[in-house]
Coordinates of C-alpha atoms and ligand atoms in Angstrom, one line a residue:
M1 CA 116.0 90.1 106.6
A2 CA 112.6 89.2 105.0
T3 CA 109.8 88.5 107.4
H4 CA 107.3 85.8 106.5
N5 CA 103.9 85.4 108.1
L6 CA 103.0 81.8 108.9
L7 CA 99.6 80.6 110.1
L8 CA 100.1 77.4 112.0
L9 CA 97.0 75.2 112.1
P10 CA 98.1 72.1 114.1
G11 CA 94.7 70.5 114.2
D12 CA 93.9 67.2 116.0
G13 CA 95.6 64.1 117.1
I14 CA 99.4 64.1 116.4
G15 CA 99.0 67.4 114.6
P16 CA 100.1 69.6 117.5
E17 CA 102.9 67.1 118.5
V18 CA 104.6 67.3 115.0
M19 CA 103.9 71.0 114.6
S20 CA 105.9 71.8 117.8
E21 CA 108.9 70.4 115.9
V22 CA 108.3 72.7 113.0
V23 CA 108.4 75.6 115.4
K24 CA 111.8 74.5 116.6
V25 CA 113.1 74.3 113.0
A26 CA 111.6 77.7 112.0
N27 CA 113.2 79.3 115.2
W28 CA 116.5 77.8 114.2
F29 CA 116.4 79.4 110.8
G30 CA 115.3 82.6 112.3
G31 CA 118.2 82.5 114.8
Q32 CA 120.6 82.0 111.9
G33 CA 119.3 85.2 110.2
V34 CA 118.1 83.2 107.2
A35 CA 114.6 84.9 107.5
S36 CA 112.3 85.9 110.2
F37 CA 109.1 83.9 110.7
E38 CA 106.2 85.5 112.4
T39 CA 103.7 82.9 113.5
Q40 CA 100.1 82.9 114.5
T41 CA 98.3 79.8 115.6
G42 CA 94.7 78.9 114.8
L43 CA 92.3 76.0 115.2
V44 CA 91.1 73.6 112.5
G45 CA 89.2 70.3 112.5
G46 CA 87.8 68.7 115.6
C47 CA 89.4 71.1 118.0
A48 CA 87.8 74.1 116.1
Y49 CA 84.4 72.3 116.2
D50 CA 84.8 71.9 120.0
A51 CA 85.7 75.6 120.4
H52 CA 83.4 77.3 117.8
G53 CA 81.0 74.6 116.4
Q54 CA 82.8 75.0 113.0
A55 CA 85.6 73.1 111.3
I56 CA 87.4 76.5 111.0
S57 CA 86.3 79.8 112.3
E58 CA 85.8 82.9 110.1
A59 CA 88.6 84.6 112.1
D60 CA 91.1 81.8 111.4
M61 CA 90.0 81.7 107.7
A62 CA 90.8 85.4 107.5
L63 CA 94.3 84.8 109.0
A64 CA 94.8 82.0 106.4
M65 CA 93.9 84.3 103.5
A66 CA 96.3 86.9 104.8
A67 CA 99.2 84.6 105.6
D68 CA 102.3 84.1 103.4
A69 CA 101.9 80.4 104.0
V70 CA 99.6 78.1 106.0
I71 CA 101.3 75.2 107.8
F72 CA 98.7 72.6 108.5
G73 CA 99.0 69.5 110.7
A74 CA 96.1 67.0 110.5
V75 CA 92.5 66.8 111.3
G76 CA 89.9 64.3 112.5
G77 CA 89.5 61.4 114.9
P78 CA 86.9 59.1 116.4
K79 CA 85.8 61.8 118.8
W80 CA 84.1 63.7 116.0
D81 CA 82.7 60.8 114.0
G82 CA 79.2 61.8 114.8
V83 CA 79.3 65.6 114.1
P84 CA 77.1 67.0 111.4
Y85 CA 78.6 66.5 107.9
D86 CA 79.2 70.2 107.0
V87 CA 81.2 70.8 110.2
R88 CA 83.1 67.5 110.2
P89 CA 86.9 68.0 110.7
E90 CA 87.8 67.5 107.0
A91 CA 85.5 70.4 106.1
G92 CA 88.1 72.8 107.5
L93 CA 90.7 71.6 105.1
L94 CA 88.3 71.6 102.2
R95 CA 87.3 75.2 103.0
L96 CA 90.9 76.3 103.1
R97 CA 91.6 74.6 99.7
K98 CA 88.5 76.2 98.2
D99 CA 88.8 79.7 99.5
M100 CA 92.5 79.9 98.9
K101 CA 92.0 78.4 95.4
L102 CA 94.7 75.9 95.8
F103 CA 94.7 74.2 92.4
A104 CA 98.1 72.6 92.4
N105 CA 99.0 69.8 94.8
L106 CA 102.7 68.9 94.9
R107 CA 103.6 65.5 96.4
P108 CA 107.3 64.6 96.3
A109 CA 108.1 60.9 96.7
I110 CA 111.7 60.7 97.9
C111 CA 113.3 57.5 99.1
Y112 CA 116.3 58.2 101.4
P113 CA 118.9 55.4 100.9
A114 CA 118.8 54.8 104.7
L115 CA 115.1 53.8 104.4
A116 CA 115.2 51.9 101.1
D117 CA 114.6 48.6 102.9
A118 CA 111.3 50.0 104.4
S119 CA 109.8 50.1 100.9
S120 CA 107.7 47.2 99.7
L121 CA 109.8 47.2 96.5
K122 CA 113.4 46.1 96.1
R123 CA 116.1 48.5 97.2
E124 CA 117.6 49.0 93.7
I125 CA 114.1 50.1 92.4
V126 CA 113.6 52.8 95.0
E127 CA 116.9 53.9 96.5
N128 CA 117.5 57.6 95.8
L129 CA 114.1 57.9 94.1
D130 CA 113.1 61.6 93.8
I131 CA 109.9 62.2 91.9
M132 CA 107.3 65.0 92.1
I133 CA 103.6 64.4 91.4
V134 CA 101.7 67.5 90.5
R135 CA 98.0 66.8 90.9
E136 CA 95.2 69.2 89.7
L137 CA 93.2 69.8 92.9
T138 CA 90.2 72.0 92.3
G139 CA 88.6 70.6 89.1
G140 CA 87.8 67.3 87.4
V141 CA 85.4 64.6 88.4
Y142 CA 85.4 65.5 92.1
F143 CA 83.8 68.9 91.4
G144 CA 82.2 68.7 88.0
E145 CA 78.4 69.1 87.6
P146 CA 76.0 67.4 87.3
K147 CA 76.9 65.4 90.4
Q148 CA 73.9 63.5 91.7
I149 CA 72.0 60.3 92.3
I150 CA 68.7 60.3 90.5
D151 CA 65.8 57.9 90.9
L152 CA 64.9 56.3 87.6
G153 CA 61.5 55.3 89.0
N154 CA 61.8 51.6 88.0
G155 CA 63.6 50.5 91.2
Q156 CA 66.9 51.7 89.7
K157 CA 69.0 54.7 90.6
R158 CA 71.7 56.4 88.6
G159 CA 74.9 57.9 90.1
I160 CA 76.4 60.7 88.1
D161 CA 79.8 62.4 88.4
T162 CA 81.1 64.7 85.6
Q163 CA 84.7 64.8 84.5
V164 CA 85.2 68.3 83.2
Y165 CA 88.3 70.4 82.5
D166 CA 88.6 73.8 80.7
T167 CA 91.7 74.9 78.8
Y168 CA 92.8 77.4 81.4
E169 CA 92.8 74.8 84.2
I170 CA 95.0 72.4 82.2
E171 CA 97.3 75.2 81.2
R172 CA 97.9 76.6 84.7
I173 CA 98.7 73.1 86.2
G174 CA 100.9 72.4 83.2
R175 CA 102.8 75.6 83.9
V176 CA 103.4 74.5 87.5
A177 CA 104.8 71.2 86.3
F178 CA 107.1 72.6 83.6
E179 CA 108.4 75.3 85.9
L180 CA 109.2 72.7 88.6
A181 CA 110.9 70.4 86.0
R182 CA 113.2 73.2 85.0
K183 CA 114.5 73.3 88.6
R184 CA 114.8 69.5 88.8
G185 CA 115.4 66.9 86.2
N186 CA 113.9 68.9 83.3
K187 CA 111.4 66.2 82.4
V188 CA 107.6 66.2 82.6
T189 CA 105.3 63.1 82.1
S190 CA 101.7 64.1 81.5
S191 CA 99.1 61.6 82.2
E192 CA 95.4 61.1 81.2
K193 CA 93.2 58.6 79.4
R194 CA 92.8 60.1 76.0
N195 CA 92.0 56.7 74.5
V196 CA 88.6 56.7 76.3
M197 CA 88.0 60.2 77.7
K198 CA 87.3 63.5 75.8
S199 CA 88.8 65.4 78.8
G200 CA 91.9 63.3 78.3
V201 CA 92.1 64.3 74.6
L202 CA 91.8 68.0 75.5
W203 CA 94.4 67.6 78.4
N204 CA 96.8 66.0 76.0
E205 CA 96.3 68.8 73.3
V206 CA 96.6 71.6 75.8
I207 CA 99.8 70.3 77.5
T208 CA 101.4 69.6 74.1
A209 CA 100.6 73.1 72.8
L210 CA 101.8 74.7 76.0
H211 CA 105.1 72.8 75.8
K212 CA 105.6 73.8 72.2
R213 CA 104.9 77.4 72.9
D214 CA 106.6 78.1 76.2
Y215 CA 108.6 75.1 77.5
A216 CA 110.2 73.4 74.5
D217 CA 113.5 73.2 76.5
V218 CA 111.8 70.7 78.9
Q219 CA 111.5 67.0 77.9
L220 CA 107.8 66.1 77.6
E221 CA 106.3 62.6 77.4
H222 CA 102.7 61.4 77.6
Q223 CA 101.6 58.2 79.4
L224 CA 98.1 56.8 79.8
A225 CA 97.2 56.8 83.5
D226 CA 96.8 53.0 83.7
A227 CA 100.2 52.4 82.1
L228 CA 101.8 55.1 84.3
G229 CA 100.4 53.2 87.4
M230 CA 102.2 50.1 86.2
Q231 CA 105.4 52.0 85.4
L232 CA 105.4 53.6 88.8
V233 CA 105.9 50.2 90.5
R234 CA 108.0 48.7 87.7
W235 CA 110.7 51.4 87.3
P236 CA 109.8 54.6 89.2
K237 CA 113.2 56.3 88.7
Q238 CA 112.3 56.9 85.0
F239 CA 110.1 59.8 86.2
D240 CA 110.9 63.4 87.3
V241 CA 107.7 65.4 87.4
I242 CA 104.4 63.8 86.7
V243 CA 101.4 66.0 86.0
T244 CA 97.9 64.7 86.0
D245 CA 94.3 65.4 86.9
N246 CA 92.5 65.3 90.2
L247 CA 91.3 61.7 90.1
F248 CA 94.3 60.0 88.6
G249 CA 96.6 62.2 90.8
D250 CA 94.8 61.1 93.9
M251 CA 95.5 57.5 93.2
L252 CA 98.9 57.8 91.5
S253 CA 100.3 60.0 94.3
D254 CA 99.3 57.4 96.9
V255 CA 101.0 54.6 94.9
A256 CA 104.1 56.8 94.7
A257 CA 103.9 57.5 98.4
M258 CA 104.1 53.9 99.3
L259 CA 107.3 53.4 97.3
T260 CA 109.1 55.4 100.0
G261 CA 108.0 53.6 103.1
S262 CA 106.1 55.3 105.9
L263 CA 103.4 57.9 105.8
G264 CA 105.3 59.7 108.5
M265 CA 107.9 60.7 105.9
L266 CA 105.7 62.4 103.2
P267 CA 105.3 66.2 102.9
S268 CA 103.0 68.0 100.5
A269 CA 102.3 71.5 99.2
S270 CA 99.1 73.0 97.7
L271 CA 99.6 76.2 95.7
G272 CA 97.2 78.8 94.4
E273 CA 97.7 81.2 91.5
T274 CA 100.4 83.9 91.6
D275 CA 99.1 87.3 92.3
P276 CA 100.5 89.5 89.4
K277 CA 100.7 92.5 91.7
T278 CA 102.7 91.0 94.5
G279 CA 104.2 88.0 92.8
K280 CA 103.1 85.9 95.8
R281 CA 100.8 82.9 95.7
K282 CA 98.6 81.5 98.4
A283 CA 100.0 78.2 99.7
L284 CA 99.2 75.5 102.3
Y285 CA 101.8 72.9 103.4
E286 CA 100.8 69.7 105.1
P287 CA 102.0 66.2 105.8
V288 CA 100.3 63.5 103.7
H289 CA 99.4 61.6 106.9
G290 CA 96.3 62.1 109.0
S291 CA 95.9 62.7 112.8
A292 CA 96.9 59.1 113.7
P293 CA 94.6 58.8 116.7
D294 CA 96.1 55.4 117.4
I295 CA 99.3 57.0 118.5
A296 CA 98.2 60.5 119.5
G297 CA 99.5 61.8 122.8
Q298 CA 102.2 59.2 123.1
G299 CA 105.0 61.4 121.8
I300 CA 106.1 58.8 119.2
A301 CA 104.8 60.3 116.0
N302 CA 107.4 60.8 113.2
P303 CA 107.7 64.6 112.7
I304 CA 109.7 64.3 109.4
A305 CA 106.6 64.7 107.1
M306 CA 105.6 67.8 108.9
I307 CA 109.1 69.3 109.0
G308 CA 109.5 68.4 105.3
S309 CA 106.3 70.3 104.6
F310 CA 107.9 73.4 106.2
G311 CA 110.9 72.7 104.0
M312 CA 108.6 72.9 101.0
A313 CA 107.3 76.3 102.3
L314 CA 110.9 77.5 102.4
R315 CA 111.4 76.4 98.8
Y316 CA 108.1 77.3 97.1
S317 CA 106.7 80.2 99.2
F318 CA 109.8 82.0 100.4
G319 CA 112.4 81.4 97.7
L320 CA 114.8 79.9 100.3
G321 CA 116.0 77.0 98.2
D322 CA 119.3 76.8 99.9
A323 CA 117.7 76.6 103.4
A324 CA 115.3 73.9 102.0
D325 CA 118.3 71.9 100.7
M326 CA 120.0 72.3 104.0
L327 CA 116.9 71.0 105.8
D328 CA 116.6 68.0 103.4
K329 CA 120.3 67.2 104.1
A330 CA 119.8 67.4 107.8
I331 CA 116.9 64.9 107.6
A332 CA 119.0 62.6 105.4
D333 CA 122.0 62.9 107.8
V334 CA 119.8 62.0 110.8
L335 CA 118.4 59.0 109.0
A336 CA 121.8 57.9 107.9
S337 CA 123.0 58.1 111.5
G338 CA 120.5 55.4 112.3
L339 CA 118.0 57.4 114.3
R340 CA 114.5 56.1 113.9
T341 CA 111.0 56.8 115.1
K342 CA 108.9 53.7 115.6
D343 CA 107.1 53.8 112.2
I344 CA 110.4 53.6 110.2
A345 CA 112.3 51.2 112.5
T346 CA 112.8 47.6 111.7
P347 CA 111.6 45.2 114.4
G348 CA 113.9 45.1 117.4
E349 CA 115.6 48.4 116.4
A350 CA 115.9 51.1 119.1
T351 CA 113.6 54.1 118.5
V352 CA 113.3 57.7 119.6
G353 CA 110.2 59.9 120.1
T354 CA 108.9 63.0 118.3
V355 CA 110.8 65.5 120.3
A356 CA 114.2 63.7 120.1
M357 CA 113.8 63.3 116.3
G358 CA 113.0 67.1 116.0
D359 CA 116.0 67.9 118.2
A360 CA 118.3 65.7 116.2
I361 CA 117.3 67.5 113.0
V362 CA 117.9 70.9 114.5
A363 CA 121.3 69.6 115.8
A364 CA 122.1 68.3 112.2
L365 CA 121.2 71.7 110.8
G366 CA 123.7 73.2 113.3
K367 CA 126.4 70.8 112.1
I368 CA 125.8 71.6 108.4
A369 CA 125.9 75.3 109.2
G370 CA 129.3 74.7 110.9
Ligands
NAD1 P1 96.6 58.3 109.4 O1 97.5 58.8 108.4 O2 96.2 59.2 110.5 O3 97.2 57.0 110.0 C1 97.5 55.8 109.3 C2 98.5 55.0 110.1 O4 99.8 55.6 109.9 C3 98.3 54.9 111.6 O5 98.7 53.6 112.0 C4 99.2 55.9 112.1 O6 99.6 55.7 113.4 C5 100.4 55.9 111.2 N1 101.0 57.3 111.0 C6 100.4 58.3 110.4 N2 101.2 59.4 110.5 C7 102.3 59.0 111.3 C8 103.4 59.7 111.8 N3 103.7 61.0 111.5 N4 104.3 59.0 112.6 C9 104.1 57.7 112.8 N5 103.0 57.0 112.4 C10 102.1 57.6 111.6 O7 95.3 57.8 108.7 P2 93.9 57.1 109.3 O8 94.3 56.3 110.5 O9 93.2 56.5 108.1 O10 93.1 58.4 109.7 C11 93.1 58.9 111.1 C12 92.3 60.2 111.1 O11 93.0 61.2 110.3 C13 90.9 60.1 110.5 O12 90.0 60.9 111.2 C14 91.0 60.6 109.1 O13 89.8 61.2 108.6 C15 92.1 61.7 109.3 N6 92.9 62.1 108.1 C16 93.2 63.4 108.0 C17 94.0 63.8 107.0 C18 94.3 65.3 106.9 O14 94.2 66.0 107.9 N7 94.8 65.8 105.8 C19 94.5 62.9 106.1 C20 94.2 61.6 106.2 C21 93.4 61.2 107.3

């Protein structure tokens, strides 16, 4: 049985509450002999600042670099609003992304039939929605240089950000999208603004050439990012995998997220490059939501986004697609049975807490396993 080393970084607020439910799920798979998970736990965010004066300690960074996967909860909260900028809670997550070179952010938007009425769109538009947004995470306008505000000396200032992409950056994110599509609906929609941006022209050329060269079996279409934003709310089920840059991906993945209802439902994965020697890639899995200080400590947070993030680790880091499918089915079964945490309940509906939802998912896994 393969052993996988996990670094758990629960973080702040509801992070530790939802992470406890992941531990239950991992132990269940371990008990079934699916794989053995060895876990270590570290500090990140405000709790790391309290303990070490840093958003993540060097020792925990070293554990993250050595782990087969990092499972990350959430960071931040009003307690740390006044801490120095470079040690603010988010700096821990940014350091992890940077040092682990996590260039590919995968955000699935799945709408379980049982929750279709929680979407702001009509049921028939979102029911059974299953799309994957692949966002480039380490390049583009968030990191390009020059990035500055200059004083023009005439009472005016100029703010400058630089949108920049090299061929290799576009190719490697394109590969992630095409490979994913082959295991899903076999369709990639690539998105940029080639009508007004040179980086968009290059993006389009590189993705088109890559497709022709290595992925001609996958259906490829191009949509301008503004048109894609419109199509996402008009008829989202036309999409399978969407690949786009850092800036457009940031916005479009938030739009897609809201199609599915609650933040408490949304997992994500961030992947680095595959090491040619070991065939492994660095990876961090985290829910899309934050530390939810408004409900922290009350035991009412929805653990599904966090558990779903562990499911993505099973699929993308450990090659345990069957186990991941089983976990997805367990979540769908629990939702279909009517169990709800507060964030996904309709007004007046009975709700359960974090622990009961985690227990129910483990029980559903048991039923599926027979
Ligand atoms: P948030 O995602 O923490 O919460 C937004 C709303 O959604 C809140 O009302 C919250 O109660 C609810 N919510 C979120 N997750 C939930 C869950 N699992 N179950 C039930 N309800 C849930 O966003 P925010 O309030 O804007 O930010 C709070 C803190 O989290 C801030 O310090 C922010 O900087 C930080 N943050 C961290 C991350 C991260 O760690 N990756 C991401 C976003 C925000």
